[in-house]
Tab-separated table of C-alpha atoms in Angstrom:
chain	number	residue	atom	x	y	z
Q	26	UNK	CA	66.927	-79.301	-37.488
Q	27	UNK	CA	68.107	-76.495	-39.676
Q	28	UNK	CA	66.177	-73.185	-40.279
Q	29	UNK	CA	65.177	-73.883	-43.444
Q	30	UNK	CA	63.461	-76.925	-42.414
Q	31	UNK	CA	61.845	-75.084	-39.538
Q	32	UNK	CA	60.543	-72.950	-41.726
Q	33	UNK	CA	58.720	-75.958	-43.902
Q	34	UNK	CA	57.665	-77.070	-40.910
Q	35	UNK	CA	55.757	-73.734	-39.341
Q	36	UNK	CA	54.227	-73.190	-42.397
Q	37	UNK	CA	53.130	-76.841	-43.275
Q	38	UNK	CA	51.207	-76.841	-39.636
Q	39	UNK	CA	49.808	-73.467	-40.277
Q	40	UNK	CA	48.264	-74.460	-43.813
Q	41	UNK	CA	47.311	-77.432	-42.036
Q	42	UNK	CA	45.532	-75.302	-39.304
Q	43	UNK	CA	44.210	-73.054	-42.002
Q	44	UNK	CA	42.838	-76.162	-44.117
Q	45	UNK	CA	40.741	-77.291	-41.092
Q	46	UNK	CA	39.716	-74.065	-40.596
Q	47	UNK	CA	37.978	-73.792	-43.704
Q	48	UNK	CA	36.425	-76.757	-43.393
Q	49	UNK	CA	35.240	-76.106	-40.301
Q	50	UNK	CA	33.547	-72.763	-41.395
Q	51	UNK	CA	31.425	-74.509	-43.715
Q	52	UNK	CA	29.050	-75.375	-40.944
Q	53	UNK	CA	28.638	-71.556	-39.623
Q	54	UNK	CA	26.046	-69.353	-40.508
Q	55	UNK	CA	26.482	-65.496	-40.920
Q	56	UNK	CA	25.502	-64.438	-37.946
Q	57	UNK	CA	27.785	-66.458	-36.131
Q	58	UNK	CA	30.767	-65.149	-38.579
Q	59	UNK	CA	30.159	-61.403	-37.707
Q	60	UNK	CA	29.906	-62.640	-34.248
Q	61	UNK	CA	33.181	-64.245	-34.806
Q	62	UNK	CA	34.791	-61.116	-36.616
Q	63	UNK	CA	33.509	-58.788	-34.197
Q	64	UNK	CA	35.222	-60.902	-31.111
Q	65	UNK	CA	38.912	-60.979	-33.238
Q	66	UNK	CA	38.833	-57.304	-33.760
Q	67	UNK	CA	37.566	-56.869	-30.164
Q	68	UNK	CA	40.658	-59.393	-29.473
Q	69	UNK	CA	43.392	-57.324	-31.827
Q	70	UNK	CA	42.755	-54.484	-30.047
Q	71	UNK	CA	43.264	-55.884	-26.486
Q	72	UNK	CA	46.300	-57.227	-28.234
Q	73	UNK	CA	47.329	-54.473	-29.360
Q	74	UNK	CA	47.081	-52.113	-26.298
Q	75	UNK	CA	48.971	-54.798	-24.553
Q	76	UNK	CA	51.376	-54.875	-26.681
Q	77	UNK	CA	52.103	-51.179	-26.271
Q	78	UNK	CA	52.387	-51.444	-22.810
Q	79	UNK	CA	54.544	-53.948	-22.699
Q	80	UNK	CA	56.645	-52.314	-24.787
Q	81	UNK	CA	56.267	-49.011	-23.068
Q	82	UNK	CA	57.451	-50.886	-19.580
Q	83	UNK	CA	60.443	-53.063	-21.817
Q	84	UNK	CA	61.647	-49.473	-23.075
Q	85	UNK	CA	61.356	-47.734	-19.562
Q	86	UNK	CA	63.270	-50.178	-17.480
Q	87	UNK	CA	65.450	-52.127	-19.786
Q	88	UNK	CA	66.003	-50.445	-23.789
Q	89	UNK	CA	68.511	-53.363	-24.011
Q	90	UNK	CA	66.071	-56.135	-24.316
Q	91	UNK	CA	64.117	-54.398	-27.724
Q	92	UNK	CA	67.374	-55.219	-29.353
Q	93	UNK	CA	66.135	-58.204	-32.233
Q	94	UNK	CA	62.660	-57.703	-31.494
Q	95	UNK	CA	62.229	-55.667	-35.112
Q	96	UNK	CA	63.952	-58.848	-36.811
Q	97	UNK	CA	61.673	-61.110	-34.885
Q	98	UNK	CA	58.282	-59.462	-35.619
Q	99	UNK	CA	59.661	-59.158	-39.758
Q	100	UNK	CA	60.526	-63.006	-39.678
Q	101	UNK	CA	57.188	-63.914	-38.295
Q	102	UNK	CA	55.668	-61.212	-40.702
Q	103	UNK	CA	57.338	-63.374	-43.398
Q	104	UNK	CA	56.560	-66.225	-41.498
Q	105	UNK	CA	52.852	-65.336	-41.687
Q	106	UNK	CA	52.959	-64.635	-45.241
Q	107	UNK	CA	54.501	-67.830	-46.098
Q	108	UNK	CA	51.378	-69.580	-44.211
Q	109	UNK	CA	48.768	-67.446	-46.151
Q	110	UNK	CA	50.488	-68.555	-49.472
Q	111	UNK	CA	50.115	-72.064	-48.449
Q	112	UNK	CA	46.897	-71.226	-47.865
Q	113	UNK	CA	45.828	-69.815	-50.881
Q	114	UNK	CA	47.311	-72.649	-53.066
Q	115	UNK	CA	45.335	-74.852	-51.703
Q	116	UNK	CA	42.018	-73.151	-51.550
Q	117	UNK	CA	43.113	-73.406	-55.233
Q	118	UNK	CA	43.439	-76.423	-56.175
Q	119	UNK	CA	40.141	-77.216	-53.421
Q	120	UNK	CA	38.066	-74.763	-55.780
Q	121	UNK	CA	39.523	-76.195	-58.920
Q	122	UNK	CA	38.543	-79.695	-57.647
Q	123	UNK	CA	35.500	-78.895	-56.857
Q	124	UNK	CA	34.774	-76.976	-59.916
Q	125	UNK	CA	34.761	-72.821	-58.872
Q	126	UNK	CA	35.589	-70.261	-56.344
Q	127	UNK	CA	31.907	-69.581	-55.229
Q	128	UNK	CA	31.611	-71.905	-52.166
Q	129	UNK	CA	35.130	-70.326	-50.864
Q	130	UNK	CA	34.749	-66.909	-51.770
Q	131	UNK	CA	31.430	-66.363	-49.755
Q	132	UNK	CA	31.662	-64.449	-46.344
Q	133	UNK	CA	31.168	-67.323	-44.923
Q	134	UNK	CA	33.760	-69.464	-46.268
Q	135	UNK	CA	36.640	-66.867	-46.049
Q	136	UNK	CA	36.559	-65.845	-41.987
Q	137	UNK	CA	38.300	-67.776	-39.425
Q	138	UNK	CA	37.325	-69.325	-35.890
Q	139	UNK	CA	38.677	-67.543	-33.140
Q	140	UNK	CA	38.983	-70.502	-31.144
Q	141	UNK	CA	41.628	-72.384	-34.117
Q	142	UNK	CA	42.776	-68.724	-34.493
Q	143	UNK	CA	44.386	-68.341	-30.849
Q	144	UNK	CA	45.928	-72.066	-31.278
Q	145	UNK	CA	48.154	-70.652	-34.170
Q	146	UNK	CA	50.860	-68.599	-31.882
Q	147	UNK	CA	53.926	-66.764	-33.102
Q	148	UNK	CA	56.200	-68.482	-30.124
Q	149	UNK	CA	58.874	-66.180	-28.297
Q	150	UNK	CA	61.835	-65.358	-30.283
Q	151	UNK	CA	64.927	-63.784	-29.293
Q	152	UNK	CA	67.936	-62.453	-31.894
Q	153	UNK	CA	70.811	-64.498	-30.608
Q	154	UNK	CA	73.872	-63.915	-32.436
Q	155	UNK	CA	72.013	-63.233	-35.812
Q	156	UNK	CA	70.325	-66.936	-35.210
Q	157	UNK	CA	66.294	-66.423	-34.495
Q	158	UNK	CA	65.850	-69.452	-31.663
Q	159	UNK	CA	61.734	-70.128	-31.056
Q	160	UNK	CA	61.044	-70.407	-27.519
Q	161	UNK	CA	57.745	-70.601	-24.960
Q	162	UNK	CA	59.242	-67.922	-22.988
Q	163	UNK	CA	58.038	-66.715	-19.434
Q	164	UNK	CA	54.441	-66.047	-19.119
Q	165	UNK	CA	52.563	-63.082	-17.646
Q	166	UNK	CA	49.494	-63.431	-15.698
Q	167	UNK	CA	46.546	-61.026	-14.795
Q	168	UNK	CA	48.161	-59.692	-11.832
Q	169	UNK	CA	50.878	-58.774	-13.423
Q	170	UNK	CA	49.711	-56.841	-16.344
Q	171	UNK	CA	47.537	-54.989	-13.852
Q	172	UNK	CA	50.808	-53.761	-12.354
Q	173	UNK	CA	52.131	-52.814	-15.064
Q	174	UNK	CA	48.989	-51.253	-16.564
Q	175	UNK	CA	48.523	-49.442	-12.928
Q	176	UNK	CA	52.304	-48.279	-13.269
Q	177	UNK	CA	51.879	-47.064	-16.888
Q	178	UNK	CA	49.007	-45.276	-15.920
Q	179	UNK	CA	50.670	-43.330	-13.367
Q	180	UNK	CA	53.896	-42.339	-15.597
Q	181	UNK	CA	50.798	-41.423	-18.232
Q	182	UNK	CA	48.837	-38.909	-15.247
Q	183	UNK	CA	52.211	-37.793	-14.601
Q	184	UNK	CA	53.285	-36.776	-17.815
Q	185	UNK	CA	49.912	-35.545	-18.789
Q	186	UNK	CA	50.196	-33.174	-15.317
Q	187	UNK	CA	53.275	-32.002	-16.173
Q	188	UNK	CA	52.210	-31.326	-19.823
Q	189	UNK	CA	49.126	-29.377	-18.192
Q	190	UNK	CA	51.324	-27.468	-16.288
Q	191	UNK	CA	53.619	-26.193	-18.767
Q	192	UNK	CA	50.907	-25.673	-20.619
Q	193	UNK	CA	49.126	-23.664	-18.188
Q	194	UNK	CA	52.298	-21.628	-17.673
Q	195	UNK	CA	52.467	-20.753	-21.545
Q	196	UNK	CA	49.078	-20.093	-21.805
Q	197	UNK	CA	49.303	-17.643	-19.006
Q	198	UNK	CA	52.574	-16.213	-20.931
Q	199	UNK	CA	50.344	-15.846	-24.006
Q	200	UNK	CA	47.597	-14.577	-22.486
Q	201	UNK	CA	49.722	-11.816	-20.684
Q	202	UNK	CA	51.759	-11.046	-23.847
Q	203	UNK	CA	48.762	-10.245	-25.733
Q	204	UNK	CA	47.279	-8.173	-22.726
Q	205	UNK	CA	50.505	-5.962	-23.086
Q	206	UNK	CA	50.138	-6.357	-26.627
Q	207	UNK	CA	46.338	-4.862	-26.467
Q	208	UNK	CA	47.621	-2.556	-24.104
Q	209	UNK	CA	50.324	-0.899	-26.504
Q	210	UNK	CA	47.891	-1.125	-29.492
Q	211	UNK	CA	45.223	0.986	-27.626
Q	212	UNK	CA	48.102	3.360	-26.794
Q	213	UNK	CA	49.149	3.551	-30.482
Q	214	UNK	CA	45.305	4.035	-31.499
Q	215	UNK	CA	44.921	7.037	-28.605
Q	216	UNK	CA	48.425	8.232	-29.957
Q	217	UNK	CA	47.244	8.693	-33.692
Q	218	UNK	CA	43.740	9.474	-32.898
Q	219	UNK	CA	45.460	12.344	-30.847
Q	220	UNK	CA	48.236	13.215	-33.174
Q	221	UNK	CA	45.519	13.903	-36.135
Q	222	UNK	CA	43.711	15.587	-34.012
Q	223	UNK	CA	46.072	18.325	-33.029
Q	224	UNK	CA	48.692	18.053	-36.177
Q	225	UNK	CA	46.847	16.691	-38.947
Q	226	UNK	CA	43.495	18.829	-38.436
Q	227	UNK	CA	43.554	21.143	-35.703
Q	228	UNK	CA	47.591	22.226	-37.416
Q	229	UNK	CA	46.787	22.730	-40.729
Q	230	UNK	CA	47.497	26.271	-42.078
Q	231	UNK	CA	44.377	26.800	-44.572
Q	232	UNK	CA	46.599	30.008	-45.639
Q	233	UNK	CA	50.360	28.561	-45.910
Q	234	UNK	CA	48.000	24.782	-47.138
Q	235	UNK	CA	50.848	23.173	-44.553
Q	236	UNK	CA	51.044	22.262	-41.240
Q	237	UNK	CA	53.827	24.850	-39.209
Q	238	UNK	CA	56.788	23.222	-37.741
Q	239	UNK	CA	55.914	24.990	-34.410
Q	240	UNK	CA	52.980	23.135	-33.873
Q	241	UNK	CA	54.584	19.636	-34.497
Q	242	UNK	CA	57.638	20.473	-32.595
Q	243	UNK	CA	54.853	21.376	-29.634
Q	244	UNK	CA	53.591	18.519	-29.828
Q	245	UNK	CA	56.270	16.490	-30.058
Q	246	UNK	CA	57.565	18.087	-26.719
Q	247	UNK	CA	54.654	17.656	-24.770
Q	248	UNK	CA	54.359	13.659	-26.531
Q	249	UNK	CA	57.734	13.244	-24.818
Q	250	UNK	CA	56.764	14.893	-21.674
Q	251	UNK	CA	53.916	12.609	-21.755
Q	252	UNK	CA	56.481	9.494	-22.595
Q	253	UNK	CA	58.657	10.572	-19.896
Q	254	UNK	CA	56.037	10.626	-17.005
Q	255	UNK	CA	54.327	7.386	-18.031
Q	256	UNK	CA	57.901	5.968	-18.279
Q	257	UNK	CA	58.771	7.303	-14.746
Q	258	UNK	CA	55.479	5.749	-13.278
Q	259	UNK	CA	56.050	2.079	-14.590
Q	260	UNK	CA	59.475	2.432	-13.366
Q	261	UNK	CA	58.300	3.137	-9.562
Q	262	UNK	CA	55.853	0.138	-10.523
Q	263	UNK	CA	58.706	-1.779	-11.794
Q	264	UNK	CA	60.367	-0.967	-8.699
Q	265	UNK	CA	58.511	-2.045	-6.573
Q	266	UNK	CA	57.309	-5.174	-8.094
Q	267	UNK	CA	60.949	-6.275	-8.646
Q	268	UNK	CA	60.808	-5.134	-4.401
Q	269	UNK	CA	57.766	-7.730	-4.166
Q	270	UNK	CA	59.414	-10.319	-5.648
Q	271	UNK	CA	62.506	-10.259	-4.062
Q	272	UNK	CA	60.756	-9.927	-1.123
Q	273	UNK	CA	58.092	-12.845	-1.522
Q	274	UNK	CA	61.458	-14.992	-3.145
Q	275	UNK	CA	63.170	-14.472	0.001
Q	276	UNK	CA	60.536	-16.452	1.677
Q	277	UNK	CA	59.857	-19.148	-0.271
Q	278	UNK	CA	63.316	-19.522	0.207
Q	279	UNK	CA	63.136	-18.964	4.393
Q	280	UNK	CA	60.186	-21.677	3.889
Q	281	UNK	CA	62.058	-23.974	1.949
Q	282	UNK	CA	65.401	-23.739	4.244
Q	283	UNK	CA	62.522	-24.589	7.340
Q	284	UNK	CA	60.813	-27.325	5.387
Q	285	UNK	CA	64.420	-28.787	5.147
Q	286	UNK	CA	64.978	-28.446	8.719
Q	287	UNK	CA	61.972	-29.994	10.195
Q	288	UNK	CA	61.474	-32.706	12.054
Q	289	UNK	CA	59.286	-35.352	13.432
Q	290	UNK	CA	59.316	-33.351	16.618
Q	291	UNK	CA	58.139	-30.094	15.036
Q	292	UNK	CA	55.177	-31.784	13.244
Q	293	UNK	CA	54.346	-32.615	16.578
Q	294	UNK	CA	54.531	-29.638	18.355
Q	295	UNK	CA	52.320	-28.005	14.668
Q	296	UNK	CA	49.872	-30.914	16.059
Q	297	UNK	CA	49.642	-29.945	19.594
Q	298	UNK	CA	49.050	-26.347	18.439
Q	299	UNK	CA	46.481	-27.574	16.173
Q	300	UNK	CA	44.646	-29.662	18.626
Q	301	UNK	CA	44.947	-26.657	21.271
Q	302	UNK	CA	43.522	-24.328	18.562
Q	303	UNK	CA	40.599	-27.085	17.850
Q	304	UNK	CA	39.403	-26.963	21.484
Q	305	UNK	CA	39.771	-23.632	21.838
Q	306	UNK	CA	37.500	-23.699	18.009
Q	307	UNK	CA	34.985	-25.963	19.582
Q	308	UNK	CA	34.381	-23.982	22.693
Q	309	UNK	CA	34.047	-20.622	20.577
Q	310	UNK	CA	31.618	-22.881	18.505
Q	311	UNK	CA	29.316	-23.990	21.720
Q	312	UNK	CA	29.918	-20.294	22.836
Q	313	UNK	CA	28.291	-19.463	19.838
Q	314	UNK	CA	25.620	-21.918	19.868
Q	315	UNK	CA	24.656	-20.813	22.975
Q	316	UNK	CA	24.826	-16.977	21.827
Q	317	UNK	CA	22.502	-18.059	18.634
Q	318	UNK	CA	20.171	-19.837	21.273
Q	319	UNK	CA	19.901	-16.447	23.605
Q	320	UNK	CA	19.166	-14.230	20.210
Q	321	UNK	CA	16.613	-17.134	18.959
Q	322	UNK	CA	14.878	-16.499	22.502
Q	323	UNK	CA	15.458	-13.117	22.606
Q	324	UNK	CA	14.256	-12.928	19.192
Q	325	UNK	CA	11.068	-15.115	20.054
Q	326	UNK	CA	10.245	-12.714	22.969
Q	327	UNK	CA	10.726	-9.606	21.080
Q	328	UNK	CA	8.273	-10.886	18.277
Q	329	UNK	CA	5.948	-11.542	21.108
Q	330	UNK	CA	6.489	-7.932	22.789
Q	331	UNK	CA	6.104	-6.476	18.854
Q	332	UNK	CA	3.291	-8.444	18.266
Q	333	UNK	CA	1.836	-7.146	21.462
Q	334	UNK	CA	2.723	-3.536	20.510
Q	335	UNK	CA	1.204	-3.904	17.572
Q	336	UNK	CA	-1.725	-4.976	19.351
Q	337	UNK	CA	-1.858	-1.868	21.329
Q	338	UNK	CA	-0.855	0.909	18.876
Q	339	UNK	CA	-4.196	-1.096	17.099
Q	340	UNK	CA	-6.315	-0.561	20.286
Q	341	UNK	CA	-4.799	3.280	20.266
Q	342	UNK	CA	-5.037	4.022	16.998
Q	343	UNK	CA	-9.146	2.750	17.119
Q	344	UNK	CA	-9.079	4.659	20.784
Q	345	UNK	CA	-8.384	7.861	19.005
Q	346	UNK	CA	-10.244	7.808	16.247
Q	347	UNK	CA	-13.138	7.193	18.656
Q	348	UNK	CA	-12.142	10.350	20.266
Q	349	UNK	CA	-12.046	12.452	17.164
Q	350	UNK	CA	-15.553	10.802	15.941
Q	351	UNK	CA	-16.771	11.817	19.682
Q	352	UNK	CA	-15.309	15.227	19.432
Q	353	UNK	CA	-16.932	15.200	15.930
Q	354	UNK	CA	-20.192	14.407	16.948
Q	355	UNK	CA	-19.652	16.970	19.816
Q	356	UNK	CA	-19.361	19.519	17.877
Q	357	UNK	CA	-22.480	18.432	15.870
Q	358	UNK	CA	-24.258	18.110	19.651
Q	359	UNK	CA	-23.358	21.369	20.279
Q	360	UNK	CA	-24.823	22.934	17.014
Q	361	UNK	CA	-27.838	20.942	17.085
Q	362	UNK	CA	-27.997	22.278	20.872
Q	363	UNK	CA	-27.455	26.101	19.967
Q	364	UNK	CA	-30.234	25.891	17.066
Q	365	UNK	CA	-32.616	23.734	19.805
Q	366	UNK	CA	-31.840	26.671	21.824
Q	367	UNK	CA	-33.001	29.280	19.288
Q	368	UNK	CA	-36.324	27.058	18.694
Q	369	UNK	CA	-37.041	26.916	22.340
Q	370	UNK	CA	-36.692	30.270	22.868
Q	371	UNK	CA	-38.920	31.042	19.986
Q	372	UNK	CA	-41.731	28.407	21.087
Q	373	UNK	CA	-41.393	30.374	24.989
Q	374	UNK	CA	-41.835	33.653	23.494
Q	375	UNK	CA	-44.760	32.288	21.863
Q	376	UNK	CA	-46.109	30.595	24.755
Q	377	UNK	CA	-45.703	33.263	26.402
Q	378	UNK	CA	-48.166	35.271	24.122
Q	379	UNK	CA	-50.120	32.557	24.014
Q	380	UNK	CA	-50.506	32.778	27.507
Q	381	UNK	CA	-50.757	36.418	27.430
Q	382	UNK	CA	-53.618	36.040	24.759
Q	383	UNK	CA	-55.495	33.136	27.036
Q	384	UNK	CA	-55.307	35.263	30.189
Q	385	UNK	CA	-57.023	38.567	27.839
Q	386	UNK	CA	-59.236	36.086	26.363
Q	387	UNK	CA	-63.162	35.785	27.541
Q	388	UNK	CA	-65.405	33.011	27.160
Q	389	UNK	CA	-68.964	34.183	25.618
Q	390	UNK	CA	-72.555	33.375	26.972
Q	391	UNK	CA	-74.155	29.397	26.260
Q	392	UNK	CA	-77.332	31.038	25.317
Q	393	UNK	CA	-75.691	33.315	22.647
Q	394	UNK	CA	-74.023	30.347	21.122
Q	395	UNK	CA	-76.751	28.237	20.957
Q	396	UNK	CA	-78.587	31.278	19.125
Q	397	UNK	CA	-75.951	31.916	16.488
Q	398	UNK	CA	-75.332	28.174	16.113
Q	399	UNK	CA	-79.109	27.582	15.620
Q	400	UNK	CA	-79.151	30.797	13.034
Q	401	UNK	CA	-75.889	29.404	10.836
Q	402	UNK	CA	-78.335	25.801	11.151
Q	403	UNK	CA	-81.023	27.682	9.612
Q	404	UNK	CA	-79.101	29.664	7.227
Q	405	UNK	CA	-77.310	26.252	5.574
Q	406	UNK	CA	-80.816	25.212	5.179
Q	407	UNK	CA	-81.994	28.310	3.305
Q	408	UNK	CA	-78.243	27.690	1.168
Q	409	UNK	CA	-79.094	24.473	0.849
Q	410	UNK	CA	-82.827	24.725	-0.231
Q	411	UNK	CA	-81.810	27.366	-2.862
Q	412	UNK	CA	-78.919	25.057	-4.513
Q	413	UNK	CA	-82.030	22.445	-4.847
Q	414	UNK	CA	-84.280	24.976	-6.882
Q	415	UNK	CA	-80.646	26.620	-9.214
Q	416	UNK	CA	-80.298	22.745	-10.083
Q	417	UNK	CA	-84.428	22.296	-10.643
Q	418	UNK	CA	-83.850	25.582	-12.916
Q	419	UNK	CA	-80.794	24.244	-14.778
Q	420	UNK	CA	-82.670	21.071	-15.873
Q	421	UNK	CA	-85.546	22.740	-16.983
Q	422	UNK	CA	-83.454	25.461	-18.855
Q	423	UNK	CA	-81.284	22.552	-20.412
Q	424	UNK	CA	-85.069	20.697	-21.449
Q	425	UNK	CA	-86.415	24.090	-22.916
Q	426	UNK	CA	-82.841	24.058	-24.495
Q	427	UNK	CA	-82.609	20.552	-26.513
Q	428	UNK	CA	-86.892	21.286	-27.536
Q	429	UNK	CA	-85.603	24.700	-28.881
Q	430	UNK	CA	-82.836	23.140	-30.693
Q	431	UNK	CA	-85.067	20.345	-32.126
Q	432	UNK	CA	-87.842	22.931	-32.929
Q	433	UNK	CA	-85.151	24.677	-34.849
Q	434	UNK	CA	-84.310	21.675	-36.623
């Protein structure tokens, strides 16, 4: 069979395919369509990253076999083309049959089933001598395109480390060339600042209306004095940081030589050590557990003995002020005492004269008593009888008064 005829061939199954796919889309609704269109697109892109990968892992171990590959994928590009204008010719002369274009040019009508979809395959093809030869071609199953998925991702972490690195390395070199960059435009900000400061406004000659070469040939000396110093100090910093890194280059190089010199034993013997310094690790650790146990007890007993303390500089401090309310109240005592004093020594001198005044003192005769008590007797009746007669006289007077005052009337 010639090429020409394989051609007819392809294309008459695809329009074929295509044909019955049409007609079989005529019984889904268009719900199931989106369905359908979402799965393809979902499927095109797993195709697609597969694709890639494959020929990421075709370019990376063998460039050779992408040789005729281009060719193949424009023949079945053509090859595809051809099918869709089989196709279309008949969906013409279906819809002129049938009398329009609206039952085929619906959403509906136009979308294809996945499942007829994945039965039309672009078979294997290989650029043999300028011939294109249609093959099945070995197949590649799930464990496989793990691998090489899993290896891919690994050369893609790689690279992407690497990138990071670098890039971390120029982004430090950026970042420290516009630290010294900042650095030297501070320095030419303090330089100007200072220069019109001591040329532009502190130099100026408001007599001459000019600034004296003297003064700018001053400071131009002591600006290169200035230069000179600052240029001898980052040259002893130079110095020694060129000292540094000579120094800390000479052993990563001592470190690499030794890393190149180990062996199997040495790791051993770095074990040993390791283990040794471990035990030696744990026993300082149950040393210090132990320790923190004695200072937790130590601690628990000293909050008792504080707390206890406390107790007692409580029972002090209430013991004292007891003594100064006591010594208070003393004092009070003892001033309540000295003015008792004063009023018992008053009420003894006065006993005293009353005693002194009982002892001069005589009682008089019964019978003289009884006569002047039997006299003031008589005497309050005589009182007596005459208030009786002034009150019989004031009523009468007050009578003769209202019969006078009615008389007058």
């Amino acid at each position: 069979m010639s090429q020409s005829q394989t051609h007819v061939n392809k294309g008459s199954i695809i329009s074929q395919n295509s044909v019955s796919q049409l007609n079989d889309l005529d019984e889904l609704t268009d719900a199931e369509l989106i369905k359908l269109v979402k799965d393809l697109k979902q499927q095109i892109k797993i195709v697609s990253l597969e694709n890639e990968i494959f020929e990421r892992t075709i370019l990376r171990l063998e460039p050779a076999l992408m040789h005729g590959v281009q060719q193949a994928l424009d023949y079945a590009n053509k090859l595809q083309s051809s099918s869709s204008l089989a196709v279309g010719s008949f969906v013409k002369s279906q819809t002129s049959r049938f009398g329009g274009l609206d039952s085929f040019t619906s959403p509906s009508r136009m979308l294809t089933s996945p499942s007829k979809v994945s039965t039309r395959r672009v078979e294997s093809s290989a650029k043999i001598g300028g011939t294109v030869i249609f093959g099945t071609g070995p197949r590649i199953n799930v464990l496989e395109r793990s691998e090489l998925v899993s290896a891919e991702m690994e050369i893609l972490v790689e690279n992407m480390e690497k990138a990071r690195k670098k890039a971390a390395k120029q982004h430090a070199l950026l970042k420290a060339q516009l630290e010294e960059i900042g650095v030297r435009v501070v320095d030419i900000e303090k330089a100007s600042g200072f220069f019109n400061k001591e040329v532009i406004v502190e130099g100026w000659d408001k007599i001459a209306q000019r600034i004296p070469a003297e003064i700018w040939i001053r400071f131009m000396t002591e600006w290169v004095k200035i230069a000179d110093s600052q240029i001898g100090k980052l040259r002893l910093r130079t110095s020694t940081l060129n000292t540094q890194f000579s120094k800390l280059k000479g052993q990563i190089k001592v470190k690499a030589e030794l890393s190149e010199s180990l062996r199997a034993v040495d790791f051993d013997k770095l074990k040993i050590e390791n283990d040794e310094c471990m035990e030696i690790i744990d026993k300082k650790l149950q040393q210090l557990g132990e320790l923190k146990k004695m200072t937790g007890d130590a601690n628990l007993n000293l909050t008792i003995h504080k707390k206890l303390m406390m107790e007692q500089n409580t029972y002090l401090t209430n013991i004292i002020n007891t003594i100064k309310d006591r010594e208070r109240m003393t004092i009070e005592l003892d001033k309540e005492r000295d003015i008792i004093q004063v009023q018992a020594d008053s009420l003894a001198q006065r006993l005293e004269e009353v005693k002194k005044v009982r002892l001069a003192y005589e009682v008089p005769d019964v019978m003289d008593y009884v006569c002047v008590k039997s006299e003031v007797t008589d005497l309050k009746h005589s009182v007596k009888l005459l208030e009786n007669r002034v009150h019989i006289q004031q009523i009468a007077l007050t009578s003769l008064n209202k019969k006078l005052n009615s008389m007058n009337v």
